[in-house]
Coordinates of C-alpha atoms and ligand atoms in Angstrom, one line a residue:
X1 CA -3.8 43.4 -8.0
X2 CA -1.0 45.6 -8.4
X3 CA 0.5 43.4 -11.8
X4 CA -2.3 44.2 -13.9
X5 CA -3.5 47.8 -12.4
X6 CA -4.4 50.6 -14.3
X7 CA -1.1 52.3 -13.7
X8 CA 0.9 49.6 -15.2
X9 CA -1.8 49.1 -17.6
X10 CA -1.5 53.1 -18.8
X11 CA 2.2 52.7 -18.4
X12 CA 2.4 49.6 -21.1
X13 CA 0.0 51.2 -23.1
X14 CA 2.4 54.2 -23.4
X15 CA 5.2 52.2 -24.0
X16 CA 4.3 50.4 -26.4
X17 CA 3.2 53.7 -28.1
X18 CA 6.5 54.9 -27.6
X19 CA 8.0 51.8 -28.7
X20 CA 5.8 51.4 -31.7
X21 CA 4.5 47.7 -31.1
X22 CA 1.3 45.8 -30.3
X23 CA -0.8 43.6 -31.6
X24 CA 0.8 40.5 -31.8
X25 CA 2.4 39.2 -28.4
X26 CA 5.6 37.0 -30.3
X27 CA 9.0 37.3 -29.3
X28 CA 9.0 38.5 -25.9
X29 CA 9.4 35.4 -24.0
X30 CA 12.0 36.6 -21.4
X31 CA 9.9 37.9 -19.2
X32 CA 7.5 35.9 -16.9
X33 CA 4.6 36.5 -14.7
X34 CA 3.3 40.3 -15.3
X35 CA 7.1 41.6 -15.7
X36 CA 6.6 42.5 -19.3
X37 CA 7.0 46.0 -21.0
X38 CA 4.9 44.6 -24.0
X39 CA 2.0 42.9 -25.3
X40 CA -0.9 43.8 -27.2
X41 CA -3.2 46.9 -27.7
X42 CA -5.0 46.2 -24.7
X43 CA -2.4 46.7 -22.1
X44 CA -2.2 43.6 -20.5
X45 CA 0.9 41.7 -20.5
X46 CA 2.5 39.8 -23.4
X47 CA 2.5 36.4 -21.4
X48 CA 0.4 34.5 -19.0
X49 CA 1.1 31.5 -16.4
X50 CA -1.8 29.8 -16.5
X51 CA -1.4 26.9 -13.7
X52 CA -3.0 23.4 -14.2
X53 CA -2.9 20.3 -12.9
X54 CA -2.3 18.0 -15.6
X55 CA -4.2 14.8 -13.8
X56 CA -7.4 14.9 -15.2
X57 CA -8.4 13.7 -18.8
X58 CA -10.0 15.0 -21.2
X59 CA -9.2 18.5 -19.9
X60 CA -5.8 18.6 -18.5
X61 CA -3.6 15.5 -18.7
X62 CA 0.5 15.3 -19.8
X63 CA 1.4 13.8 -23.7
X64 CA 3.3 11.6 -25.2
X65 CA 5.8 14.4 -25.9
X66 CA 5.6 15.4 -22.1
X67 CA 3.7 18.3 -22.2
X68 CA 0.6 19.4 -20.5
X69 CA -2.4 19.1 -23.6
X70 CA -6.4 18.6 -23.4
X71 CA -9.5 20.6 -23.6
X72 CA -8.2 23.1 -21.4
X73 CA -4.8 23.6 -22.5
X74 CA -6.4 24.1 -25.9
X75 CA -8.9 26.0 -24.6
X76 CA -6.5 28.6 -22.8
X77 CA -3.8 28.9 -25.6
X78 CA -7.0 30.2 -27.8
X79 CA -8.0 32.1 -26.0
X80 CA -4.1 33.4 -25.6
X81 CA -4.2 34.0 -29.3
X82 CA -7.7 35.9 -29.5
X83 CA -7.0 38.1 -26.4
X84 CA -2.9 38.7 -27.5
X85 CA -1.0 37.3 -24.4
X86 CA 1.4 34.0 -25.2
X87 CA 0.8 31.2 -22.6
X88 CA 3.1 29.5 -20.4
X89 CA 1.2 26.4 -18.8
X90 CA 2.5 25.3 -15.4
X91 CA 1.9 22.1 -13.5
X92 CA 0.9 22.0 -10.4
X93 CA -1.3 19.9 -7.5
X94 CA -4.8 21.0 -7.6
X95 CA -4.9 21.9 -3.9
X96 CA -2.1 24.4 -4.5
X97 CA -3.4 26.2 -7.7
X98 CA -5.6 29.3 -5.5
X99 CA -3.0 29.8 -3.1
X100 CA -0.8 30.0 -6.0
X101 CA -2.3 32.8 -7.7
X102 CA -2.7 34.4 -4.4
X103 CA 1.3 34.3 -4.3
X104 CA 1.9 35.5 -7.8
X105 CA 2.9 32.4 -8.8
X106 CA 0.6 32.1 -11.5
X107 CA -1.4 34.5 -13.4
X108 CA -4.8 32.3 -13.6
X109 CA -5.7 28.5 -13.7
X110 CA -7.7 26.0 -15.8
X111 CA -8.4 22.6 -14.5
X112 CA -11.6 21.8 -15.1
X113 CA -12.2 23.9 -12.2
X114 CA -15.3 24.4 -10.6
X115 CA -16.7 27.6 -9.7
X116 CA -18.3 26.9 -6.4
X117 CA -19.2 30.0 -4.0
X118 CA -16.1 29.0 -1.9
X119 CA -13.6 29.8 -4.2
X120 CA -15.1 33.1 -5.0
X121 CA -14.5 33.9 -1.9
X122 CA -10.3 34.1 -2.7
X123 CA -10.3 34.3 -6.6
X124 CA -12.9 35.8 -9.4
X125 CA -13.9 33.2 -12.1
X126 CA -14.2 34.1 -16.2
X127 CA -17.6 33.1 -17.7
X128 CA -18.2 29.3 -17.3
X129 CA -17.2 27.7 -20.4
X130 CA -18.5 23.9 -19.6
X131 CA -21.4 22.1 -17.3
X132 CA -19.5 19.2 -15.1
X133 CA -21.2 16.8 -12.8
X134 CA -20.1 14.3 -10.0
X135 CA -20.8 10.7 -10.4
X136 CA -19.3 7.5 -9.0
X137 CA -16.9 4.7 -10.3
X138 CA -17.2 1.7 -8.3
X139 CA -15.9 -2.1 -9.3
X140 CA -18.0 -3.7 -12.3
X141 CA -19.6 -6.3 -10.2
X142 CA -21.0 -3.7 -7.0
X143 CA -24.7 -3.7 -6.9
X144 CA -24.8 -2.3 -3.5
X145 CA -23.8 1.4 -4.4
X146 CA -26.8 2.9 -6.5
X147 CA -26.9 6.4 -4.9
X148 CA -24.8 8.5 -3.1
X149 CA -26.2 7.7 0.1
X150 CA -25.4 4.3 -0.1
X151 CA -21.7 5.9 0.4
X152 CA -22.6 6.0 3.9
X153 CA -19.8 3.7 5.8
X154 CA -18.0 2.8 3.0
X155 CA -14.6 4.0 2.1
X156 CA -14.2 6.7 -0.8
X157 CA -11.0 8.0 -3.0
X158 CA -11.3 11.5 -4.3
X159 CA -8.6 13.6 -5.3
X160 CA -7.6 15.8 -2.9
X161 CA -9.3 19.5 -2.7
X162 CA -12.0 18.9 -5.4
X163 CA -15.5 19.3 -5.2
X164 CA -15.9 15.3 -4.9
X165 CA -14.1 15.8 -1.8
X166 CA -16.1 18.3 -0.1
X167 CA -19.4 16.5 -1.3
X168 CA -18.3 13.3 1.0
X169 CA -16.7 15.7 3.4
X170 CA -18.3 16.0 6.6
X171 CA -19.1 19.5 7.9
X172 CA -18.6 20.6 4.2
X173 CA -21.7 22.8 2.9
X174 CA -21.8 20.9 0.0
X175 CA -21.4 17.6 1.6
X176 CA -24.0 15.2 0.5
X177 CA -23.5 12.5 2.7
X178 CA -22.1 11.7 6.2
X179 CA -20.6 9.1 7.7
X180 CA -18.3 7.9 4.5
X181 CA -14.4 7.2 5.4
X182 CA -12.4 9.5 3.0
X183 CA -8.9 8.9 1.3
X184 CA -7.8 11.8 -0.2
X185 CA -5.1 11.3 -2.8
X186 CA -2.9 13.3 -4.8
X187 CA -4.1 12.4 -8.2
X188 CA -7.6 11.1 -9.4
X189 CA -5.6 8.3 -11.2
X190 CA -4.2 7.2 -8.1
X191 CA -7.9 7.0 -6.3
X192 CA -9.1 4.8 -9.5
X193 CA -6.2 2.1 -8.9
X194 CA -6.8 2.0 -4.8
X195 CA -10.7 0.9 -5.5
X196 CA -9.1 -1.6 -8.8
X197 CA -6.7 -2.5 -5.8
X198 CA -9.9 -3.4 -3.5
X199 CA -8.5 -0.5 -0.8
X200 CA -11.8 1.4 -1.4
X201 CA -15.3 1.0 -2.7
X202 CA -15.6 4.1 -4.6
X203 CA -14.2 6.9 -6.3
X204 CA -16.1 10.0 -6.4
X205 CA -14.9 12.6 -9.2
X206 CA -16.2 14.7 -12.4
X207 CA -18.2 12.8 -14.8
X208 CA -15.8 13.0 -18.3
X209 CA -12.8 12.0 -16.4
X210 CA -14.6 8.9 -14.7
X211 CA -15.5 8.1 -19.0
X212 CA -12.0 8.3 -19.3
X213 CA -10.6 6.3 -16.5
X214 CA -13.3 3.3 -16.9
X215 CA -12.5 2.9 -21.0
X216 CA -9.0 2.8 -19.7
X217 CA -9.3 0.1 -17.4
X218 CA -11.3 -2.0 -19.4
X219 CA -14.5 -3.6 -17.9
X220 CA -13.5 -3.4 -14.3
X221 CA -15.2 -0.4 -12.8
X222 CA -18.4 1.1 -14.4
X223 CA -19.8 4.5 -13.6
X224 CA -23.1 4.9 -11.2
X225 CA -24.9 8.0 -11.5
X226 CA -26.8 9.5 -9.0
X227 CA -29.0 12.2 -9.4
X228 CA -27.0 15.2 -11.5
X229 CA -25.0 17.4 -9.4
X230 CA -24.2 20.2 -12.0
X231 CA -21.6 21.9 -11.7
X232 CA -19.7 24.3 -14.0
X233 CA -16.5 24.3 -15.2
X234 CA -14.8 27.8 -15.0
X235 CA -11.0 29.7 -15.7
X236 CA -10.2 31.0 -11.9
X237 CA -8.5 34.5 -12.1
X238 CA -6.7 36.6 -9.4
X239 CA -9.6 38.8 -7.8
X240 CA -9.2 42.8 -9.5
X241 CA -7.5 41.9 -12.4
X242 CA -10.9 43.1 -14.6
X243 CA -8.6 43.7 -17.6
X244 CA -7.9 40.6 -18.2
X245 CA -11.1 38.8 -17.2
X246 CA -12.4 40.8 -19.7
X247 CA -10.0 39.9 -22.3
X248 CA -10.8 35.9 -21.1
X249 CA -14.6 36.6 -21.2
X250 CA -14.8 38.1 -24.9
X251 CA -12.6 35.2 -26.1
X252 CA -14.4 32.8 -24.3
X253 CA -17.7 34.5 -26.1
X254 CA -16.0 34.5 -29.8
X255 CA -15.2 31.0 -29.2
X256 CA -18.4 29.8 -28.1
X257 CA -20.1 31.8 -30.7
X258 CA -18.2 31.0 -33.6
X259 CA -18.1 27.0 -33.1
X260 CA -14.8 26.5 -32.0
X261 CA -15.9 25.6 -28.5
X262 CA -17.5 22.7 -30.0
X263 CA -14.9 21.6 -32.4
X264 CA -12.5 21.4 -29.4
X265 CA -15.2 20.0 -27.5
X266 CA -15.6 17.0 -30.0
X267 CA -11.6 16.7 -30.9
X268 CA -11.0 16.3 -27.0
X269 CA -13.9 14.0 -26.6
X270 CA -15.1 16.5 -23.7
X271 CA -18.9 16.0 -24.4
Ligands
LIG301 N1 -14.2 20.0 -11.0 C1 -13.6 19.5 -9.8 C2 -13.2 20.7 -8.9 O1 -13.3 21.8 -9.3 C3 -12.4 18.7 -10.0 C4 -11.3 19.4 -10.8 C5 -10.0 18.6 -10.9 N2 -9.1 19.1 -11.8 C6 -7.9 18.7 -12.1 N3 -7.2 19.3 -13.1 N4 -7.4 17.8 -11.4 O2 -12.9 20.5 -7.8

């Protein structure tokens, strides 16, 4: 894409030559979105939207000071540092974080997103940087939902546009099972309090967020596990923009090489 091309690329590179800076990427906050004259050595630009959608603990989910934090907001702002672009995190509904990169409205996204075959289809993905699968959260006393074909006729909450969606989505490829009446809501949260509500019997979703949601509601809904769907968890990047997929790759590699993978890993709880 044209943002991060080559001849913008050669062109900041020769600015900043002319200009005498680069390394680090402080102080040039004015400019958003791929409009920068600066940034690092590298050539690509001195700050980066990264979208997110702030719903789904431990990865993405908004503090006590009201600001997006988590595995993956940790994750990317490290990655920020390593590669030399500042990060601007921007909240958004899940459904709308693709399309949004496809507008220019952000620059990448991380939210504990899946890289399934789909997406590739509209946006490239970095290296994988964590292995997700989907389970179920039912009510503490259901015996009757085991597997996910015991889904079949019962009514499901997922949040909208993820993976545990599609698998309960009929005419999906990676549907798993037909026949289940789907409520798509905004937020996973939202889908946890309808089946605590009694308005459906399950809630499919990614298995570290279903940890969190069932210690948070103390004793009234309790995980099943079927057999593992892995998936893995991957940072979604416009398709072309090589430079900085790069930049996110070698990061990524630093980080899982020298340990601090883990350490966020264990001080997010995001085993
Ligand atoms: N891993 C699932 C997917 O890719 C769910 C991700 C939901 N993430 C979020 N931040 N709400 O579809």
């Amino acid at each position: 894409m044209k943002k991060f091309g080559k001849v913008v690329a050669v062109m900041m590179t020769a600015m900043m030559v002319l200009s005498g800076c680069g390394g680090a990427s402080s102080g040039n906050t004015g400019a958003t979105n791929g409009n920068d004259t600066t940034g690092n050595e590298s050539g690509l630009p001195s700050k980066v939207v990264v979208g997110t959608n702030a719903e789904f603990p431990p990865f993405e989910y908004i503090a006590e000071n009201g600001q997006p934090d988590g595995f993956d907001i940790a994750l990317i702002k490290e990655v920020g540092q390593r590669a030399g672009f500042e990060v601007e995190v921007k909240n958004m509904d899940f459904d709308a974080l693709i399309m949004a990169m496809e507008t220019d409205g952000i620059d990448m996204a991380i939210a504990g997103m899946t890289a399934t075959e789909d997406r590739k289809q509209q946006v490239d993905f970095s290296d994988p940087y964590f292995n997700a699968s989907q389970v179920m959260i039912v009510k503490s006393d259901n015996d009757s939902i085991k597997t996910f074909q015991d889904l079949k006729g019962k009514k499901v909450a997922v949040q909208q546009g993820t993976t545990g969606d599609l698998m309960v989505t009929e005419g999906d490829e990676s549907c798993v099972v037909e026949g289940v009446e789907v409520k798509r809501m905004n937020k996973g949260a939202d889908a946890v309090l309808d089946l605590m509500n009694g308005g459906v019997d399950a809630v499919v979703i990614d298995a570290n967020p279903a940890e969190q949601f069932v210690l948070a509601n103390d004793g009234k809904i309790k995980i099943v596990t079927d057999e593992a769907v892995n998936e893995e968890y991957a940072i979604a990047i416009p398709k072309g923009e090589t430079e900085l997929k790069d930049a996110v790759n070698k990061a990524l590699a630093e980080m899982k090489a020298d340990g601090t993978m883990d350490k966020l890993a264990e001080q997010y709880d995001a085993n």
